[in-house]
DNA sequence: TTGTAAGCGTTATCAC
DNA sequence: GTGATAACGCTTACAA
């Protein structure tokens, strides 16, 4: 009951060779219906479970991928990781999920671990810092990395949502609702935020409003608290009538700050957030937000990875090296 | 640059035997300072990464654990899993995290996968359904499982927070604040909720209030929506002045429902929630809540697992089979 | 201090 | 249709 039973023992019990058992397990080569039945019977009876270490060692392809993520806890990233995990599991792959934290050191350690574990591919979810290309040529899908960073490599795909469109749609919604003095809450270190800013400015310019750096509130940490404080400060100088918040924490913080100031939302100031539908639905008023389609992102990542892992080097039908997924705006009560 | 370099190749390059290299890598046995230096030099130069599959196969102990979780996305569970992962990583272990979903089938598949991967231990985070003992005797730590379920097995530890105390403290806070007609929002399938209910009733009885099953609002799904709807319905029949919500979604839903009804919180009805500090801080008013100490839970789980994995079978200093971690109440504005 | 070699559980290449 | 057997990369007696 303690140690697992091996293919050899199964072979003995069934009175055949290990080779035959292996063939039956993998449905390769030839074997008679009868031996097959007998072997399966024994495997079931003894609860045989294949040893993926041995298999992986032999085939140099264990059914495992690595998922690198700044912090599983993050809502959007965590959800995507979760989707990828489930999707890959259904395809027979286990996922080693590693929190990279904010630490560069840690990130490298994670990469080494994944290599040690001989994963067949890597999903690398990235926040601020462009990741080092510390791999030895493993199929890798990045989420939200700056595509310019990677020298259009084989074996590497970048996936990201349409950030320009996100910034644009959110801002436009407020413009359409009458706002003319819209601030933006962002983390400039983040590649996605830079693109979203682009969309924000595009929307403004369509309304003949010149971009004004003074309306960009730059925050280092993506925290509710920081956003709350910042909004209160900035509002004193410049009476915004709308705020584009580039993530969920910012949106919540902004709302809290505004409410504490006695400002009415959306009557006096309007807000658009980003991500985390649930959380932003929980506030009062519920916050209008840009939705990145988590399932679609997860599936795209998984499919791209599978494609690369199965074809080996992409070669001919390498597909795109950069994939952009459309987003949408979810109207609620903050605009 | 493509395929990884092996210990054998390193040995060749350094002009020593694989045994010596292995000793140096693992710092076991004897070797001279000089060979050590030379070998390390070569390993660095060629970016040697040990193959954990081979190592694990040989030692039958790859440095990997499995984490089974209903859904990484869940706030409390996800946070705990994240903590465990980081903690174990620091100890040299990688974590295979698997979403078990709500499906019994899927859960078994996950367990088989972990066995296949030869993990050294398992963390099993459980929601509603007590898990099958589908393992082959692996060190396992359960979070929030009903301890009565497991026949006080070797190799198994149950960790949970003090649920009775949680229900008690939350309810008592509302009683102290003057409530006398307190409802409770719960999922009776969930073991932790049953214990929390116990605490709730204990608090009531201390105030001479008899338990009244009519005040228990039973919900199947832990969703914001369900809670919102339920609160509205029930309030029509019985004018609560307080609601003990046994998870964060319930608390948010309850608040939303109340607000929509024009009920003032906390003036007319008070609310206490459970978990998810961030989310419950985001609402307006911010919700008073029971805090389960995530870091402590994660560390306890990791330590217990390490203890079992390293000692092998617990034997003598087996420690407790069931560990209960204290919780606390965080006062905010909903009471 | 170092080397030789067996073996971990598989798969795959040969034979038969 | 089936069976020996080498090999995957590593650890670990046992020898030297």
XYZ file of C-alpha atoms (C1' of nucleotides) in Angstrom:
702
model
C 0.000 0.000 0.000
C 2.969 2.223 0.539
C 5.199 2.343 -2.489
C 3.829 2.623 -5.954
C 3.745 -0.372 -8.164
C 5.933 -0.253 -11.230
C 5.479 -1.310 -14.773
C 7.858 -4.169 -14.174
C 5.768 -5.595 -11.381
C 2.665 -5.304 -13.539
C 4.478 -7.172 -16.267
C 5.414 -9.958 -13.886
C 1.915 -10.276 -12.574
C 0.471 -10.372 -16.050
C 3.096 -12.775 -17.227
C 4.304 -10.524 -20.029
C 7.290 -8.280 -20.589
C 7.576 -4.653 -19.596
C 7.735 -3.757 -23.249
C 4.297 -5.138 -23.808
C 2.869 -3.334 -20.859
C 4.426 -0.112 -22.024
C 2.915 -0.572 -25.451
C -0.475 -1.148 -23.960
C -0.263 1.867 -21.720
C 0.747 4.120 -24.554
C -1.382 2.426 -27.167
C 1.569 2.137 -29.488
C 2.775 -0.847 -31.472
C 0.926 -4.140 -31.499
C -0.576 -6.392 -28.877
C -3.480 -8.776 -28.677
C -6.833 -7.841 -27.296
C -6.476 -10.528 -24.680
C -3.183 -9.414 -23.189
C -4.445 -5.895 -23.254
C -7.466 -6.859 -21.205
C -5.414 -8.860 -18.759
C -2.856 -6.124 -18.261
C -5.510 -3.501 -17.743
C -7.182 -5.679 -15.206
C -3.998 -6.000 -13.208
C -3.222 -2.315 -13.494
C -6.616 -1.467 -12.110
C -6.426 -4.032 -9.369
C -3.082 -2.722 -8.183
C -3.871 0.934 -8.813
C -1.012 1.409 -11.153
C -0.007 5.021 -11.702
C 2.698 5.786 -14.230
C 5.814 7.443 -12.913
C 6.109 10.682 -14.812
C 9.635 11.234 -13.600
C 10.846 8.094 -15.278
C 8.744 8.737 -18.315
C 9.911 12.307 -18.519
C 13.491 11.293 -18.050
C 13.276 8.792 -20.824
C 11.319 10.890 -23.284
C 12.732 14.221 -22.142
C 9.216 15.522 -22.186
C 7.326 15.289 -18.933
C 3.814 16.573 -19.146
C 4.414 19.703 -17.159
C 4.494 23.404 -17.856
C 5.595 26.293 -15.703
C 3.590 29.387 -14.949
C 5.527 32.376 -13.731
C 3.426 35.067 -12.168
C 4.232 38.072 -10.005
C 1.653 36.976 -7.469
C -1.139 34.426 -7.886
C -3.218 36.598 -5.666
C -3.613 39.358 -8.216
C -7.088 39.255 -9.582
C -6.631 39.455 -13.315
C -3.325 37.608 -13.466
C -4.457 35.023 -10.997
C -7.593 34.370 -12.967
C -5.662 33.983 -16.171
C -3.212 31.600 -14.520
C -6.105 29.619 -13.170
C -7.682 29.364 -16.586
C -4.443 28.286 -18.175
C -3.918 25.674 -15.499
C -7.354 24.166 -15.990
C -7.103 24.214 -19.729
C -3.696 22.572 -19.747
C -4.794 20.034 -17.189
C -7.554 18.960 -19.506
C -4.840 18.374 -22.100
C -2.877 16.228 -19.706
C -0.416 18.806 -18.471
C 0.298 19.672 -14.874
C 1.284 23.228 -14.017
C 4.011 24.338 -11.707
C 2.937 27.782 -10.626
C 5.601 30.014 -9.151
C 5.229 33.440 -7.610
C 8.059 35.570 -8.844
C 7.329 38.422 -6.483
C 8.815 41.774 -7.261
C 12.305 40.446 -6.909
C 14.553 39.992 -9.910
C 16.599 37.472 -7.998
C 13.557 35.420 -7.183
C 12.465 35.504 -10.764
C 15.712 33.982 -11.912
C 15.497 31.345 -9.213
C 12.048 30.470 -10.500
C 13.315 30.097 -14.015
C 16.085 27.812 -12.865
C 13.585 25.726 -10.984
C 11.442 25.330 -14.052
C 14.417 24.238 -16.060
C 15.370 21.799 -13.367
C 11.918 20.374 -13.501
C 12.262 19.936 -17.240
C 9.017 21.680 -18.030
C 7.995 21.519 -21.653
C 6.944 25.134 -21.826
C 6.523 28.316 -19.862
C 3.836 30.915 -19.408
C 5.394 34.095 -18.179
C 3.067 36.682 -16.742
C 4.869 39.883 -16.309
C 4.137 43.029 -14.402
C 6.559 45.845 -14.425
C 9.946 44.570 -15.260
C 10.663 43.033 -18.603
C 11.883 39.543 -17.787
C 15.343 38.325 -18.472
C 15.676 35.847 -21.255
C 17.134 33.408 -18.779
C 15.814 30.339 -20.511
C 17.478 27.727 -22.540
C 15.220 27.991 -25.469
C 11.921 26.845 -24.035
C 8.609 27.533 -25.726
C 7.322 30.560 -23.888
C 4.201 32.655 -23.937
C 4.370 36.049 -22.318
C 1.340 37.862 -21.053
C 1.440 41.640 -21.114
C 5.118 41.895 -21.872
C 6.424 44.614 -24.102
C 6.761 42.894 -27.482
C 9.556 45.226 -28.457
C 11.633 43.683 -25.715
C 11.857 40.264 -27.315
C 13.870 40.101 -30.499
C 11.111 38.425 -32.462
C 12.322 35.067 -31.370
C 11.284 31.637 -32.407
C 9.535 29.812 -29.636
C 8.234 32.995 -28.085
C 4.775 34.471 -28.334
C 3.473 37.639 -26.748
C -0.142 37.819 -25.738
C -1.812 40.940 -24.491
C -5.177 42.603 -24.547
C -5.852 45.652 -26.628
C -4.606 48.240 -24.205
C -4.848 51.192 -26.528
C -8.465 50.349 -27.152
C -9.081 49.958 -23.430
C -7.771 53.391 -22.605
C -9.632 54.810 -25.542
C -13.032 53.289 -24.823
C -12.984 54.172 -21.159
C -12.024 57.749 -21.775
C -14.445 58.156 -24.630
C -17.297 56.968 -22.455
C -16.627 59.793 -20.038
C -16.202 62.320 -22.829
C -19.492 61.227 -24.315
C -21.044 61.706 -20.902
C -19.879 65.294 -20.855
C -16.546 65.233 -19.079
C -13.938 67.614 -20.389
C -11.317 67.462 -17.692
C -10.298 63.869 -17.297
C -7.402 62.679 -15.210
C -5.686 59.326 -15.452
C -4.355 57.132 -12.660
C -1.470 54.972 -13.809
C 1.802 53.199 -13.167
C 4.157 54.331 -15.900
C 6.589 51.457 -15.295
C 3.957 49.152 -16.619
C 3.968 48.540 -20.338
C 0.222 48.024 -20.524
C -0.395 51.324 -18.798
C 1.710 53.139 -21.317
C -0.425 51.723 -24.090
C -3.622 52.541 -22.264
C -2.397 56.079 -21.857
C -1.991 56.193 -25.601
C -5.667 55.304 -26.005
C -6.668 57.883 -23.448
C -4.857 60.596 -25.342
C -6.308 59.452 -28.607
C -9.833 59.817 -27.231
C -9.071 63.256 -25.873
C -7.641 64.426 -29.140
C -10.751 63.275 -30.949
C -12.572 65.753 -28.773
C -10.013 68.403 -29.502
C -8.460 68.225 -26.095
C -4.690 68.483 -25.987
C -2.852 65.996 -23.812
C -1.768 67.514 -20.521
C 0.892 65.751 -18.507
C -0.438 67.472 -15.440
C -3.475 65.240 -15.538
C -1.448 62.067 -15.308
C -1.285 60.841 -11.768
C 1.658 58.515 -11.546
C 1.609 55.934 -8.803
C 4.364 53.521 -7.921
C 2.343 50.937 -6.116
C -0.897 49.523 -7.362
C -2.694 49.982 -4.099
C -6.100 51.201 -3.070
C -4.558 53.393 -0.442
C -2.153 55.150 -2.769
C -4.926 55.917 -5.227
C -7.183 57.235 -2.529
C -4.570 59.574 -1.205
C -3.484 60.731 -4.631
C -6.975 61.539 -5.800
C -7.621 63.663 -2.768
C -4.422 65.598 -3.274
C -4.757 66.178 -6.955
C -8.380 67.119 -6.838
C -7.487 70.084 -4.684
C -5.375 71.547 -7.482
C -7.366 70.589 -10.484
C -11.083 69.859 -10.322
C -11.350 66.775 -12.504
C -14.728 65.748 -13.747
C -13.588 62.285 -14.689
C -10.853 59.805 -13.841
C -9.612 56.967 -15.958
C -8.217 54.360 -13.578
C -5.861 51.879 -15.175
C -6.505 49.104 -12.708
C -9.068 47.949 -10.209
C -7.248 49.015 -7.085
C -6.932 52.523 -8.463
C -10.617 52.639 -9.252
C -11.627 51.576 -5.805
C -9.187 53.923 -4.166
C -10.335 56.800 -6.325
C -13.955 56.160 -5.498
C -13.228 55.963 -1.810
C -11.221 59.169 -1.919
C -13.907 61.012 -3.813
C -16.652 59.826 -1.515
C -14.683 60.860 1.522
C -14.323 64.301 0.012
C -18.077 64.514 -0.293
C -17.866 64.459 -4.046
C -20.754 62.706 -5.735
C -20.055 59.893 -8.185
C -21.012 60.002 -10.974
C -22.793 63.385 -10.695
C -19.704 65.465 -9.926
C -16.921 63.177 -11.034
C -17.094 60.078 -13.190
C -14.886 57.025 -12.932
C -13.916 54.217 -15.243
C -11.904 51.287 -13.938
C -10.041 48.355 -15.403
C -10.412 44.623 -14.690
C -11.789 42.824 -11.696
C -15.393 42.870 -12.584
C -16.537 41.350 -9.316
C -14.713 43.728 -7.100
C -15.796 46.775 -9.027
C -19.369 45.577 -9.019
C -19.273 45.448 -5.254
C -18.708 49.133 -4.699
C -21.412 51.700 -4.345
C -21.939 52.983 -6.948
C -20.752 50.033 -9.011
C -17.894 51.078 -11.217
C -17.984 51.120 -15.002
C -14.962 49.201 -16.201
C -12.913 47.809 -19.037
C -13.202 44.044 -19.212
C -10.346 41.912 -20.421
C -11.772 38.539 -21.459
C -9.987 36.249 -19.041
C -11.122 32.961 -20.512
C -10.150 33.977 -23.984
C -6.770 35.192 -22.816
C -6.170 31.963 -20.931
C -7.183 29.803 -23.835
C -5.112 31.748 -26.274
C -2.070 31.407 -24.083
C -2.608 27.695 -23.601
C -3.205 27.070 -27.276
C -0.162 28.986 -28.371
C 1.953 27.117 -25.890
C 0.574 23.767 -26.964
C 1.191 24.634 -30.573
C 4.812 25.479 -29.909
C 5.402 22.499 -27.670
C 3.906 20.070 -30.081
C 5.411 21.356 -33.270
C 8.730 21.764 -31.564
C 10.214 24.798 -33.191
C 7.409 26.728 -34.835
C 8.971 26.843 -38.256
C 6.443 27.217 -41.034
C 3.065 27.900 -39.502
C 4.632 29.765 -36.664
C 1.592 31.986 -36.485
C 1.916 35.412 -34.998
C 4.575 36.275 -32.508
C 2.297 38.842 -31.007
C -1.379 38.408 -30.341
C -3.730 41.162 -29.287
C -7.065 40.293 -27.792
C -10.008 42.694 -27.950
C -11.512 44.126 -24.792
C -14.866 45.622 -23.981
C -16.452 48.227 -21.788
C -18.926 47.237 -19.116
C -21.312 50.031 -18.236
C -22.294 50.415 -14.627
C -23.101 53.317 -12.369
C -19.946 55.391 -12.096
C -20.435 57.164 -15.417
C 22.473 26.160 -26.366
C 19.510 23.938 -26.946
C 19.696 20.843 -24.845
C 20.724 20.922 -21.265
C 24.151 19.809 -20.266
C 24.356 16.754 -18.058
C 26.432 15.848 -15.087
C 28.362 13.419 -17.219
C 29.429 16.071 -19.660
C 30.500 18.291 -16.786
C 32.537 15.421 -15.423
C 34.259 14.924 -18.757
C 35.044 18.580 -19.124
C 36.440 18.755 -15.635
C 38.347 15.543 -16.057
C 36.741 13.833 -13.106
C 34.066 11.205 -12.619
C 30.365 11.829 -12.386
C 30.463 10.636 -8.813
C 32.776 13.436 -7.863
C 30.625 16.016 -9.563
C 27.571 14.651 -7.833
C 29.311 14.869 -4.483
C 30.280 18.427 -5.123
C 26.790 19.413 -6.201
C 25.239 17.865 -3.151
C 28.059 18.721 -0.792
C 28.253 15.147 0.402
C 31.272 12.940 0.879
C 34.786 14.221 0.327
C 36.525 16.129 -2.413
C 39.396 18.532 -2.664
C 38.985 22.265 -2.717
C 40.668 22.370 -6.082
C 38.418 19.939 -7.900
C 35.474 21.637 -6.316
C 36.553 24.979 -7.708
C 37.231 23.560 -11.131
C 33.927 21.766 -11.312
C 31.997 24.794 -10.190
C 33.727 26.860 -12.778
C 32.682 24.509 -15.519
C 29.154 24.246 -14.225
C 28.827 27.988 -14.286
C 30.389 28.343 -17.678
C 28.011 25.823 -19.195
C 24.997 26.879 -17.145
C 24.504 23.491 -15.653
C 21.053 22.901 -14.209
C 20.397 19.637 -12.424
C 17.730 17.425 -13.880
C 15.215 16.987 -11.118
C 13.476 14.207 -12.961
C 16.571 12.052 -12.879
C 17.354 13.072 -9.352
C 13.823 12.424 -8.246
C 13.722 9.121 -10.003
C 16.894 8.012 -8.324
C 16.114 9.273 -4.847
C 12.377 8.814 -5.138
C 12.030 12.252 -3.696
C 11.767 15.061 -6.187
C 11.495 18.444 -4.577
C 7.888 19.005 -5.455
C 4.627 19.216 -3.578
C 1.086 19.336 -4.811
C -1.505 21.896 -3.849
C -5.097 20.937 -4.467
C -7.508 23.822 -4.350
C -11.099 24.236 -5.467
C -10.150 27.347 -7.386
C -6.992 29.435 -7.122
C -9.118 32.443 -7.771
C -10.887 32.304 -4.426
C -9.543 35.051 -2.249
C -8.797 33.358 1.024
C -7.858 29.981 -0.400
C -5.864 31.513 -3.182
C -3.939 33.651 -0.766
C -3.152 30.702 1.419
C -2.001 28.665 -1.570
C 0.162 31.542 -2.653
C 1.748 31.788 0.766
C 2.398 28.078 0.904
C 3.941 28.147 -2.541
C 6.326 30.953 -1.661
C 7.272 29.434 1.640
C 7.971 26.041 0.128
C 9.879 27.581 -2.729
C 12.203 29.193 -0.241
C 12.791 25.672 1.104
C 13.626 24.386 -2.322
C 10.283 22.891 -3.240
C 8.289 23.603 -6.364
C 4.512 23.487 -6.175
C 2.165 21.900 -8.623
C -1.073 23.766 -8.093
C -4.214 22.119 -9.386
C -7.742 23.478 -9.484
C -10.055 20.718 -8.431
C -13.179 22.647 -9.342
C -16.463 21.457 -7.948
C -16.161 18.169 -9.715
C -15.467 14.960 -7.829
C -14.149 13.403 -10.986
C -11.727 16.214 -11.546
C -10.530 15.986 -7.990
C -9.602 12.351 -8.425
C -7.852 13.113 -11.682
C -5.829 15.737 -9.844
C -4.827 13.281 -7.193
C -3.703 10.795 -9.795
C -1.673 13.470 -11.491
C 0.086 14.340 -8.274
C 0.918 10.725 -7.686
C 2.197 10.431 -11.202
C 4.415 13.385 -10.602
C 5.768 11.719 -7.498
C 5.174 14.702 -5.290
C 6.585 14.391 -1.807
C 3.533 15.811 -0.108
C 0.145 17.335 -0.655
C -1.736 20.348 0.596
C -5.412 19.784 0.147
C -7.641 22.793 0.405
C -11.176 21.714 0.626
C -14.443 23.508 0.196
C -17.650 21.681 0.515
C -17.112 18.061 -0.127
C -14.896 16.030 2.103
C -12.215 14.676 -0.176
C -11.739 11.062 -0.952
C -8.759 9.409 0.609
C -7.541 8.572 -2.855
C -3.895 8.812 -1.987
C -1.312 6.200 -1.562
C -0.164 7.310 1.800
C 1.340 10.676 1.050
C 1.996 13.259 3.735
C -1.011 15.526 3.498
C -2.167 18.695 5.150
C -5.809 19.556 4.824
C -7.105 23.071 5.164
C -10.618 23.485 6.505
C -11.550 19.856 6.223
C -13.775 18.254 8.787
C -11.307 16.534 11.122
C -13.877 13.938 12.021
C -13.734 12.728 8.463
C -10.173 11.490 8.624
C -9.628 8.486 10.862
C -6.838 10.143 12.813
C -4.327 8.923 10.323
C -0.601 9.041 10.365
C 0.746 11.377 7.756
C -2.302 13.569 7.835
C -2.752 16.896 9.551
C -5.814 19.090 9.583
C -5.381 22.822 9.762
C -8.221 25.226 10.196
C -8.918 28.566 11.767
C -10.990 28.898 14.873
C -14.373 28.955 13.263
C -16.390 28.787 16.428
C -14.548 31.809 17.719
C -15.090 33.613 14.423
C -18.822 33.172 14.504
C -18.836 34.076 18.146
C -16.786 37.260 17.931
C -18.652 38.620 14.961
C -22.038 38.012 16.481
C -20.990 39.321 19.852
C -19.810 42.565 18.316
C -23.273 43.187 16.938
C -24.923 42.182 20.181
C -22.680 44.564 22.063
C -23.687 47.261 19.619
C -27.313 46.709 20.481
C -28.568 44.215 17.927
C -31.071 41.678 19.206
C -32.348 40.190 16.007
C -29.397 38.857 14.133
C -29.608 36.728 11.022
C -26.866 34.566 9.598
C -25.955 34.000 5.962
C -24.338 30.628 5.445
C -23.690 27.562 3.324
C -24.544 24.585 5.489
C -22.656 22.131 3.270
C -19.487 23.776 4.391
C -17.872 22.388 7.496
C -16.420 25.721 8.550
C -19.808 27.366 8.311
C -21.307 24.798 10.604
C -18.692 25.614 13.201
C -19.162 29.324 12.743
C -22.863 28.837 13.256
C -22.000 27.189 16.547
C -20.153 30.330 17.619
C -23.019 32.513 16.512
C -25.449 30.547 18.637
C -23.102 30.604 21.569
C -22.949 34.391 21.465
C -26.702 34.655 21.215
C -27.217 32.350 24.154
C -24.884 34.447 26.247
C -27.336 37.247 25.684
C -30.224 34.978 26.535
C -31.397 34.703 22.973
C -32.607 31.288 21.902
C -31.376 30.002 18.564
C -33.978 30.360 15.861
C -33.564 28.336 12.698
C -35.714 30.892 10.937
C -32.846 33.345 11.125
C -30.481 31.082 9.239
C -30.397 31.994 5.599
C -29.036 28.998 3.765
C -27.404 29.646 0.423
C -26.129 27.053 -1.968
C -23.742 29.176 -3.916
C -21.256 31.554 -2.382
C -22.171 34.414 -4.639
C -22.744 38.110 -4.185
C -25.898 37.901 -6.206
C -27.460 35.117 -4.178
C -26.791 36.940 -0.941
C -28.220 40.166 -2.256
C -31.413 38.534 -3.357
C -31.773 36.497 -0.185
C -31.332 39.456 2.120
C -33.995 41.403 0.321
C -36.422 38.530 0.543
C -35.852 37.642 4.140
C -35.868 41.190 5.382
C -39.429 41.510 4.223
C -40.536 38.791 6.652
C -38.307 39.460 9.570
C -36.735 42.877 10.221
C -33.189 41.936 11.138
C -31.043 44.477 12.850
C -27.836 42.583 12.156
C -26.469 39.987 9.764
C -23.560 37.689 10.339
C -22.162 36.856 6.913
C -19.990 33.772 6.805
C -17.958 34.830 3.818
C -16.966 37.910 1.909
C -19.294 37.460 -1.023
C -22.228 37.187 1.337
C -21.199 40.352 3.127
C -20.931 42.326 -0.063
C -24.182 40.970 -1.386
C -25.945 41.692 1.873
C -24.679 45.246 1.918
C -25.732 45.834 -1.650
C -29.167 44.381 -1.004
C -29.667 46.473 2.084
C -28.546 49.657 0.404
C -30.852 49.041 -2.502
C -33.692 48.664 -0.068
C -32.870 52.068 1.342
C -31.810 50.562 4.635
C -28.976 52.416 6.324
C -25.854 50.512 7.343
C -24.912 50.443 10.157
C -27.673 52.663 11.585
C -30.592 50.373 10.751
C -28.863 47.071 10.144
C -25.342 46.040 11.055
C -23.153 43.648 9.135
C -20.138 41.548 9.947
C -18.290 39.717 7.201
C -15.627 37.062 6.952
C -12.285 37.132 5.122
C -11.122 39.175 2.205
C -10.003 42.216 4.027
C -9.246 44.186 0.893
C -12.525 43.600 -0.774
C -14.536 44.380 2.323
C -12.538 47.529 2.881
C -13.515 48.731 -0.557
C -17.216 48.910 0.083
C -19.008 51.903 1.422
C -19.328 51.678 4.333
C -16.318 49.446 4.836
C -17.380 46.176 6.376
C -16.322 44.952 9.791
C -14.967 41.470 9.356
C -13.372 38.390 10.823
C -9.767 38.068 9.751
C -8.151 34.706 9.291
C -4.375 35.183 9.446
C -3.375 34.042 5.997
C 0.359 34.124 6.498
C 0.159 32.155 9.674
C -2.124 29.613 8.093
C 0.186 29.237 5.129
C 3.270 28.885 7.266
C 1.636 26.388 9.542
C 0.579 24.280 6.609
C 4.019 24.420 5.049
C 5.778 23.620 8.280
C 3.564 20.699 9.064
C 4.081 19.322 5.604
C 7.821 19.764 5.796
C 7.880 18.058 9.141
C 6.022 15.060 7.826
C 8.003 14.853 4.626
C 11.305 15.079 6.378
C 10.632 12.763 9.260
C 8.957 10.342 6.922
C 6.251 8.789 8.978
C 5.577 11.086 11.908
C 6.071 8.462 14.575
C 7.164 9.894 17.888
C 6.879 13.662 17.748
C 3.971 13.430 15.414
C 2.623 16.631 16.854
C -1.049 17.359 16.634
C -3.206 15.872 13.965
C -5.440 18.868 14.139
C -4.330 22.452 14.432
C -6.597 25.376 15.097
C -5.393 28.873 14.398
C -6.846 31.884 16.202
C -8.678 34.561 14.302
C -9.467 38.182 15.043
C -12.091 40.782 14.436
C -11.336 43.866 12.395
C -13.566 46.782 13.255
C -14.695 48.986 10.437
C -17.836 50.934 9.646
C -20.598 48.403 9.238
C -21.189 47.956 12.958
C 40.159 11.962 -2.402
C 38.364 9.747 -6.357
C 36.352 6.187 -9.616
C 33.227 2.167 -10.973
C 28.961 0.535 -11.567
C 24.259 -0.694 -10.267
C 19.804 0.871 -10.443
C 15.530 4.207 -10.115
C 10.799 3.360 -13.942
C 10.254 4.284 -18.368
C 10.539 4.011 -23.642
C 12.314 2.403 -27.899
C 15.225 -0.426 -30.864
C 16.033 -4.481 -32.044
C 15.350 -9.196 -32.581
C 12.407 -13.330 -32.689
C 2.544 -10.116 -31.132
C 6.082 -10.262 -27.883
C 10.594 -10.074 -25.345
C 15.485 -8.529 -24.206
C 17.949 -4.681 -23.391
C 20.176 -0.113 -23.724
C 19.559 4.345 -22.396
C 17.700 8.813 -20.053
C 20.679 11.718 -15.709
C 21.403 11.015 -11.433
C 22.881 9.006 -6.495
C 25.296 5.858 -3.763
C 27.506 1.785 -2.057
C 31.770 -0.178 -2.630
C 36.512 -0.227 -4.343
C 40.757 1.741 -5.040
